[in-house]
CSV table of C-alpha atoms in Angstrom, one decimal:
chain,number,residue,atom,x,y,z
U,1,UNK,CA,34.0,22.3,-20.3
U,2,UNK,CA,31.6,19.8,-18.8
U,3,UNK,CA,28.8,20.6,-21.2
U,4,UNK,CA,31.0,20.1,-24.2
U,5,UNK,CA,31.8,16.6,-23.0
U,6,UNK,CA,28.2,15.7,-22.1
U,7,UNK,CA,26.5,13.1,-24.3
U,8,UNK,CA,23.4,14.2,-26.3
U,9,UNK,CA,21.3,11.7,-24.2
U,10,UNK,CA,22.5,13.3,-21.0
U,11,UNK,CA,21.8,16.8,-22.2
U,12,UNK,CA,18.3,15.9,-23.3
U,13,UNK,CA,17.6,14.3,-19.9
U,14,UNK,CA,18.8,17.3,-17.9
U,15,UNK,CA,16.8,19.6,-20.2
U,16,UNK,CA,13.6,17.5,-19.8
U,17,UNK,CA,14.1,17.2,-16.0
U,18,UNK,CA,14.6,21.0,-15.7
U,19,UNK,CA,11.4,21.8,-17.5
U,20,UNK,CA,9.6,19.2,-15.4
U,21,UNK,CA,10.9,20.8,-12.3
U,22,UNK,CA,9.8,24.3,-13.4
U,23,UNK,CA,6.3,23.0,-14.1
U,24,UNK,CA,6.0,20.9,-11.0
U,25,UNK,CA,4.3,23.6,-8.7
U,26,UNK,CA,1.6,24.1,-11.2
U,27,UNK,CA,1.0,20.5,-11.9
U,28,UNK,CA,1.0,19.6,-8.2
U,29,UNK,CA,-1.4,22.3,-7.1
U,30,UNK,CA,-3.8,22.8,-10.0
U,31,UNK,CA,-4.2,19.3,-11.5
U,32,UNK,CA,-6.9,17.2,-9.9
U,33,UNK,CA,-6.0,13.5,-9.4
U,34,UNK,CA,-6.9,11.6,-12.6
U,35,UNK,CA,-9.8,9.1,-12.7
U,36,UNK,CA,-8.8,5.6,-11.6
U,37,UNK,CA,-8.0,3.4,-14.6
U,38,UNK,CA,-7.8,-0.4,-14.1
U,39,UNK,CA,-5.9,-2.5,-16.7
U,40,UNK,CA,-7.4,-5.6,-18.2
U,41,UNK,CA,-6.7,-8.8,-16.3
U,42,UNK,CA,-4.2,-11.3,-17.5
U,43,UNK,CA,-5.3,-14.6,-19.2
U,44,UNK,CA,-3.3,-17.7,-20.0
U,45,UNK,CA,-1.7,-17.6,-23.4
U,46,UNK,CA,-1.4,-13.8,-23.5
U,47,UNK,CA,1.9,-12.0,-24.2
U,48,UNK,CA,3.9,-10.1,-21.6
U,49,UNK,CA,6.5,-7.5,-22.5
U,50,UNK,CA,9.8,-7.9,-20.6
U,51,UNK,CA,11.7,-4.6,-20.4
U,52,UNK,CA,14.7,-3.3,-18.5
U,53,UNK,CA,14.1,0.4,-17.8
U,54,UNK,CA,16.9,0.8,-15.2
U,55,UNK,CA,20.2,-1.0,-14.6
U,56,UNK,CA,21.5,-3.3,-17.4
U,57,UNK,CA,21.0,-7.0,-17.1
U,58,UNK,CA,24.7,-8.0,-16.9
U,59,UNK,CA,24.0,-11.7,-16.4
U,60,UNK,CA,22.2,-13.1,-19.5
U,61,UNK,CA,21.3,-16.3,-17.6
U,62,UNK,CA,19.1,-14.1,-15.4
U,63,UNK,CA,17.2,-13.0,-18.5
U,64,UNK,CA,16.6,-16.6,-19.6
U,65,UNK,CA,15.5,-17.7,-16.1
U,66,UNK,CA,13.1,-14.7,-16.0
U,67,UNK,CA,11.6,-15.6,-19.4
U,68,UNK,CA,11.2,-19.2,-18.4
U,69,UNK,CA,9.5,-18.2,-15.1
U,70,UNK,CA,7.0,-16.0,-16.9
U,71,UNK,CA,6.3,-18.7,-19.5
U,72,UNK,CA,5.7,-21.1,-16.6
U,73,UNK,CA,2.8,-18.9,-15.6
U,74,UNK,CA,1.2,-19.8,-19.0
U,75,UNK,CA,2.3,-16.6,-20.7
U,76,UNK,CA,4.3,-15.7,-23.7
U,77,UNK,CA,7.3,-13.3,-23.5
U,78,UNK,CA,8.2,-10.5,-25.9
U,79,UNK,CA,11.6,-8.9,-25.2
U,80,UNK,CA,12.1,-5.2,-25.3
U,81,UNK,CA,14.7,-4.0,-27.8
U,82,UNK,CA,17.0,-2.8,-25.0
U,83,UNK,CA,16.5,-5.7,-22.6
U,84,UNK,CA,20.0,-7.0,-23.3
U,85,UNK,CA,21.6,-3.6,-24.1
U,86,UNK,CA,24.1,-1.7,-22.1
U,87,UNK,CA,24.9,2.0,-21.9
U,88,UNK,CA,27.3,2.3,-18.9
U,89,UNK,CA,25.4,0.8,-16.0
U,90,UNK,CA,22.0,1.4,-17.8
U,91,UNK,CA,20.2,-0.9,-20.2
U,92,UNK,CA,20.5,1.5,-23.1
U,93,UNK,CA,20.1,5.3,-23.3
U,94,UNK,CA,17.1,7.0,-21.6
U,95,UNK,CA,15.5,7.4,-25.0
U,96,UNK,CA,15.9,3.7,-25.9
U,97,UNK,CA,14.5,2.5,-22.5
U,98,UNK,CA,11.6,4.9,-22.7
U,99,UNK,CA,10.9,3.8,-26.3
U,100,UNK,CA,10.7,0.2,-25.1
U,101,UNK,CA,8.0,1.1,-22.6
U,102,UNK,CA,6.1,3.0,-25.3
U,103,UNK,CA,6.4,0.1,-27.7
U,104,UNK,CA,5.0,-2.3,-25.2
U,105,UNK,CA,2.1,-0.2,-24.2
U,106,UNK,CA,1.2,0.6,-27.9
U,107,UNK,CA,1.5,-3.0,-29.1
U,108,UNK,CA,-2.0,-4.6,-29.1
U,109,UNK,CA,-0.5,-8.1,-28.8
U,110,UNK,CA,1.2,-7.2,-25.5
U,111,UNK,CA,-1.2,-7.4,-22.5
U,112,UNK,CA,1.2,-6.6,-19.6
U,113,UNK,CA,4.6,-5.1,-19.0
U,114,UNK,CA,7.0,-6.8,-16.6
U,115,UNK,CA,10.3,-5.4,-15.6
U,116,UNK,CA,13.6,-7.4,-15.5
U,117,UNK,CA,15.0,-5.8,-12.3
U,118,UNK,CA,15.6,-2.5,-10.6
U,119,UNK,CA,18.9,-0.9,-9.7
U,120,UNK,CA,18.8,2.7,-10.9
U,121,UNK,CA,17.5,4.6,-13.9
U,122,UNK,CA,13.7,4.6,-13.9
U,123,UNK,CA,13.4,8.1,-12.5
U,124,UNK,CA,15.4,9.4,-15.6
U,125,UNK,CA,12.6,8.2,-17.8
U,126,UNK,CA,9.7,10.1,-16.1
U,127,UNK,CA,10.1,13.3,-18.2
U,128,UNK,CA,10.3,11.3,-21.4
U,129,UNK,CA,7.2,9.2,-21.1
U,130,UNK,CA,4.1,9.7,-23.2
U,131,UNK,CA,1.5,9.5,-20.5
U,132,UNK,CA,-1.4,10.0,-23.0
U,133,UNK,CA,-0.2,6.9,-24.9
U,134,UNK,CA,-0.1,4.9,-21.7
U,135,UNK,CA,-3.6,6.2,-20.7
U,136,UNK,CA,-5.0,5.2,-24.1
U,137,UNK,CA,-3.6,1.7,-23.8
U,138,UNK,CA,-3.9,0.7,-20.1
U,139,UNK,CA,-1.9,-2.4,-19.2
U,140,UNK,CA,-0.6,-4.1,-16.1
U,141,UNK,CA,2.8,-2.7,-15.2
U,142,UNK,CA,4.6,-4.6,-12.4
U,143,UNK,CA,7.9,-4.3,-10.6
U,144,UNK,CA,9.4,-3.0,-7.4
U,145,UNK,CA,12.6,-1.4,-6.0
U,146,UNK,CA,13.7,1.3,-8.5
U,147,UNK,CA,10.6,0.6,-10.6
U,148,UNK,CA,8.7,2.5,-7.8
U,149,UNK,CA,9.4,5.6,-9.8
U,150,UNK,CA,7.5,4.3,-12.8
U,151,UNK,CA,4.7,2.9,-10.6
U,152,UNK,CA,4.1,6.2,-8.8
U,153,UNK,CA,4.8,8.4,-11.8
U,154,UNK,CA,2.4,6.6,-14.2
U,155,UNK,CA,-0.2,6.2,-11.5
U,156,UNK,CA,0.0,9.9,-10.7
U,157,UNK,CA,-0.1,11.1,-14.3
U,158,UNK,CA,-2.6,8.7,-15.8
U,159,UNK,CA,-4.7,7.2,-13.0
U,160,UNK,CA,-3.6,3.7,-14.1
U,161,UNK,CA,-3.4,1.1,-11.3
U,162,UNK,CA,0.2,-0.2,-11.2
U,163,UNK,CA,1.6,-3.1,-9.3
U,164,UNK,CA,4.3,-3.5,-6.7
U,165,UNK,CA,5.3,-7.1,-7.3
U,166,UNK,CA,8.0,-9.5,-8.6
U,167,UNK,CA,10.5,-8.5,-11.2
U,168,UNK,CA,12.0,-10.9,-13.7
U,169,UNK,CA,15.0,-11.6,-11.5
U,170,UNK,CA,12.8,-12.3,-8.5
U,171,UNK,CA,12.3,-15.7,-6.8
U,172,UNK,CA,9.1,-17.0,-8.4
U,173,UNK,CA,8.0,-19.3,-5.6
U,174,UNK,CA,4.6,-20.7,-4.8
U,175,UNK,CA,3.8,-18.0,-2.2
U,176,UNK,CA,4.6,-15.0,-4.5
U,177,UNK,CA,2.9,-16.6,-7.5
U,178,UNK,CA,-0.3,-17.4,-5.6
U,179,UNK,CA,-0.8,-13.7,-4.7
U,180,UNK,CA,0.1,-12.6,-8.2
U,181,UNK,CA,-2.4,-15.0,-9.9
U,182,UNK,CA,-5.2,-14.1,-7.5
U,183,UNK,CA,-4.7,-10.4,-8.2
U,184,UNK,CA,-3.7,-10.2,-11.9
U,185,UNK,CA,-5.4,-13.3,-13.4
U,186,UNK,CA,-8.5,-13.8,-11.1
U,187,UNK,CA,-9.2,-10.2,-10.3
U,188,UNK,CA,-9.7,-11.0,-6.7
U,189,UNK,CA,-10.0,-8.3,-4.0
U,190,UNK,CA,-7.1,-9.9,-2.1
U,191,UNK,CA,-6.6,-9.9,1.6
U,192,UNK,CA,-2.9,-9.7,2.5
U,193,UNK,CA,-2.1,-11.5,5.7
U,194,UNK,CA,1.3,-12.8,6.8
U,195,UNK,CA,1.4,-16.6,7.3
U,196,UNK,CA,1.2,-17.6,11.0
U,197,UNK,CA,3.0,-21.0,10.8
U,198,UNK,CA,5.1,-21.4,13.9
U,199,UNK,CA,7.0,-24.4,12.5
U,200,UNK,CA,8.8,-26.3,15.3
U,201,UNK,CA,8.9,-23.2,17.5
U,202,UNK,CA,6.7,-22.5,20.5
U,203,UNK,CA,5.7,-19.1,19.1
U,204,UNK,CA,5.9,-17.4,15.7
U,205,UNK,CA,9.4,-16.3,14.9
U,206,UNK,CA,9.3,-15.4,11.2
U,207,UNK,CA,7.0,-13.0,9.4
U,208,UNK,CA,6.0,-11.3,12.6
U,209,UNK,CA,3.8,-8.2,12.6
U,210,UNK,CA,4.5,-5.3,14.9
U,211,UNK,CA,1.6,-2.9,15.6
U,212,UNK,CA,2.7,0.7,15.8
U,213,UNK,CA,-0.8,2.0,16.5
U,214,UNK,CA,-3.9,-0.2,16.4
U,215,UNK,CA,-7.0,0.5,14.5
U,216,UNK,CA,-8.8,0.0,11.1
U,217,UNK,CA,-8.9,2.6,8.4
U,218,UNK,CA,-9.8,2.8,4.7
U,219,UNK,CA,-7.9,4.7,2.0
U,220,UNK,CA,-6.2,4.7,-1.3
U,221,UNK,CA,-3.2,2.3,-1.3
U,222,UNK,CA,0.0,3.9,-2.5
U,223,UNK,CA,3.7,3.3,-2.0
U,224,UNK,CA,6.8,1.4,-2.9
U,225,UNK,CA,10.5,1.7,-2.2
U,226,UNK,CA,11.2,4.4,0.4
U,227,UNK,CA,14.5,5.5,-1.1
U,228,UNK,CA,13.1,5.9,-4.6
U,229,UNK,CA,9.9,7.6,-3.4
U,230,UNK,CA,11.9,10.1,-1.4
U,231,UNK,CA,14.1,10.8,-4.3
U,232,UNK,CA,11.3,12.1,-6.4
U,233,UNK,CA,9.6,14.2,-3.7
U,234,UNK,CA,9.1,17.7,-5.2
U,235,UNK,CA,8.6,16.4,-8.7
U,236,UNK,CA,5.3,16.3,-10.6
U,237,UNK,CA,5.4,12.5,-10.6
U,238,UNK,CA,3.9,11.7,-7.2
U,239,UNK,CA,0.2,11.2,-6.5
U,240,UNK,CA,-2.0,13.1,-4.2
U,241,UNK,CA,-1.4,11.7,-0.7
U,242,UNK,CA,-4.5,13.0,1.0
U,243,UNK,CA,-6.2,10.2,2.9
U,244,UNK,CA,-3.9,7.6,1.4
U,245,UNK,CA,-2.5,4.5,3.0
U,246,UNK,CA,1.2,4.5,2.4
U,247,UNK,CA,3.2,1.3,2.2
U,248,UNK,CA,7.0,1.4,2.0
U,249,UNK,CA,10.0,-1.0,2.0
U,250,UNK,CA,13.7,-0.8,1.6
U,251,UNK,CA,17.0,-2.7,1.5
U,252,UNK,CA,20.5,-2.2,2.6
U,253,UNK,CA,19.9,1.2,4.3
U,254,UNK,CA,21.5,2.4,7.5
U,255,UNK,CA,19.0,3.4,10.1
U,256,UNK,CA,19.9,7.1,10.1
U,257,UNK,CA,19.0,7.1,6.4
U,258,UNK,CA,15.6,5.7,7.1
U,259,UNK,CA,15.2,8.4,9.8
U,260,UNK,CA,16.3,11.0,7.2
U,261,UNK,CA,13.9,9.8,4.5
U,262,UNK,CA,10.9,9.7,6.9
U,263,UNK,CA,11.9,13.2,8.1
U,264,UNK,CA,11.8,14.4,4.4
U,265,UNK,CA,8.3,12.8,3.9
U,266,UNK,CA,7.2,14.7,7.0
U,267,UNK,CA,8.7,18.0,5.9
U,268,UNK,CA,7.1,17.5,2.4
U,269,UNK,CA,3.7,17.2,4.1
U,270,UNK,CA,3.2,13.6,3.0
U,271,UNK,CA,3.1,11.8,6.3
U,272,UNK,CA,0.7,14.3,7.9
U,273,UNK,CA,-1.8,13.7,5.1
U,274,UNK,CA,-2.0,9.9,5.5
U,275,UNK,CA,-4.8,7.9,6.9
U,276,UNK,CA,-2.7,4.7,7.4
U,277,UNK,CA,0.9,3.5,7.2
U,278,UNK,CA,2.4,0.1,6.5
U,279,UNK,CA,6.2,-0.6,6.6
U,280,UNK,CA,7.1,-3.9,4.9
U,281,UNK,CA,10.5,-5.3,5.2
U,282,UNK,CA,13.8,-3.4,5.4
U,283,UNK,CA,16.2,-6.2,4.4
U,284,UNK,CA,19.7,-5.9,5.7
U,285,UNK,CA,19.0,-2.7,7.6
U,286,UNK,CA,20.7,-3.3,11.0
U,287,UNK,CA,21.3,-0.6,13.6
U,288,UNK,CA,24.6,1.2,13.6
U,289,UNK,CA,27.6,0.1,15.6
U,290,UNK,CA,27.7,0.8,19.3
U,291,UNK,CA,24.9,1.8,21.7
U,292,UNK,CA,24.4,5.3,20.2
U,293,UNK,CA,22.3,4.1,17.3
U,294,UNK,CA,18.5,3.9,17.0
U,295,UNK,CA,16.8,0.7,15.9
U,296,UNK,CA,14.4,0.6,13.0
U,297,UNK,CA,11.6,0.1,15.5
U,298,UNK,CA,12.6,3.2,17.4
U,299,UNK,CA,12.7,5.3,14.2
U,300,UNK,CA,9.3,4.1,13.2
U,301,UNK,CA,7.9,4.9,16.7
U,302,UNK,CA,9.5,8.4,16.5
U,303,UNK,CA,8.0,9.3,13.1
U,304,UNK,CA,4.8,7.3,12.8
U,305,UNK,CA,3.2,6.9,16.2
U,306,UNK,CA,2.7,10.7,16.7
U,307,UNK,CA,0.6,10.7,13.5
U,308,UNK,CA,-2.1,8.9,15.5
U,309,UNK,CA,-3.1,6.8,12.5
U,310,UNK,CA,-3.4,3.0,12.2
U,311,UNK,CA,0.1,1.7,11.4
U,312,UNK,CA,2.1,-1.6,11.5
U,313,UNK,CA,5.3,-3.1,10.2
U,314,UNK,CA,6.4,-6.5,9.0
U,315,UNK,CA,4.1,-7.0,6.0
U,316,UNK,CA,5.6,-9.2,3.4
U,317,UNK,CA,6.4,-6.4,1.0
U,318,UNK,CA,10.0,-5.8,-0.1
U,319,UNK,CA,13.3,-7.3,-1.1
U,320,UNK,CA,12.3,-10.8,0.2
U,321,UNK,CA,11.6,-14.2,-1.4
U,322,UNK,CA,8.0,-14.5,-0.3
U,323,UNK,CA,6.3,-11.3,-1.4
U,324,UNK,CA,2.9,-9.8,-1.9
U,325,UNK,CA,1.9,-8.2,-5.2
U,326,UNK,CA,0.2,-5.0,-4.1
U,327,UNK,CA,-1.7,-2.6,-6.4
U,328,UNK,CA,-1.3,1.2,-6.3
U,329,UNK,CA,-4.3,3.4,-6.6
U,330,UNK,CA,-7.2,1.1,-5.3
U,331,UNK,CA,-9.2,1.4,-2.1
U,332,UNK,CA,-8.1,-0.8,0.7
U,333,UNK,CA,-8.6,-1.3,4.4
U,334,UNK,CA,-5.8,-2.0,6.9
U,335,UNK,CA,-6.2,-3.5,10.4
U,336,UNK,CA,-3.1,-2.6,12.2
U,337,UNK,CA,-3.8,-4.9,15.1
U,338,UNK,CA,-3.8,-8.0,12.9
U,339,UNK,CA,-1.4,-6.7,10.3
U,340,UNK,CA,-3.8,-7.2,7.4
U,341,UNK,CA,-4.4,-5.3,4.2
U,342,UNK,CA,-7.8,-5.9,2.6
U,343,UNK,CA,-8.5,-4.7,-0.9
U,344,UNK,CA,-12.0,-3.2,-1.2
U,345,UNK,CA,-12.1,-3.7,-5.0
U,346,UNK,CA,-10.4,-5.7,-7.7
U,347,UNK,CA,-7.4,-4.1,-9.2
U,348,UNK,CA,-8.0,-5.2,-12.8
U,349,UNK,CA,-11.0,-5.0,-15.1
């Protein structure tokens, strides 16, 4: 009865996802990591494709503000066909949203692909994407939150450096734009360090770093939203974690869920393979009611400290106004004592 009521789009998605799941053990254990592929840097006057691969953009004013913000960077904007579409809570069917991504990567006049916002839906596109097309036309792909699925999946399947950074609906303030320009326009090997301005206080109150275990280490920088990353564990759309530095962030999660997700990463043999760990911000993630709850700090201590790798929390990565734009796939060095991330190479060509 359920199958007779199921939409063609939904049936195709489930069929593709099932095939991907059957293939995943072979892809995960027999396919070597692809060669690193850096996209060309952005230049003023170039065109950026704005797409909505997840939740629909219900407020059209947000789309206009996003376009104006991108144009204020000195760029032109080309809308994806499904940018303003709606299919339930999604911005069009899976096929339509995947087609938007394909069109932007294939279009020689589009030099980067920015995402309107997250929500939910990017993981549904992973079995539908033409990774050979993306590999042949390497471009900057940037977003965060639910877009983590695309950032990790495309990086894993093509080797393309992807970027955990602002979405169209983000706050495009001076701090965030500065890191974006230095990374995507200037090709700088950026050093990410939280500002240390104390303001009127005797000591620093905001943007504090907490060292979980001191030390310096080098490795391949990978990560994104913890919830989304955990949701695609076991699929063929995650990169090789051996000797990687993992950064994660989240929003609106209860502490026991953070505990559960880190437990899953440990059981999936991801945490034990890491060389370093960075936890950004977990916005609106308070401890539970009463005295029986753990704090976020206690959960991180429980899972990360026993790994005996350099690790810290508080980096300006996540659902916050002032945010770093961080590349996935490049070599970096972290100093857990100072809370810094130093790129060892530029992320664009």
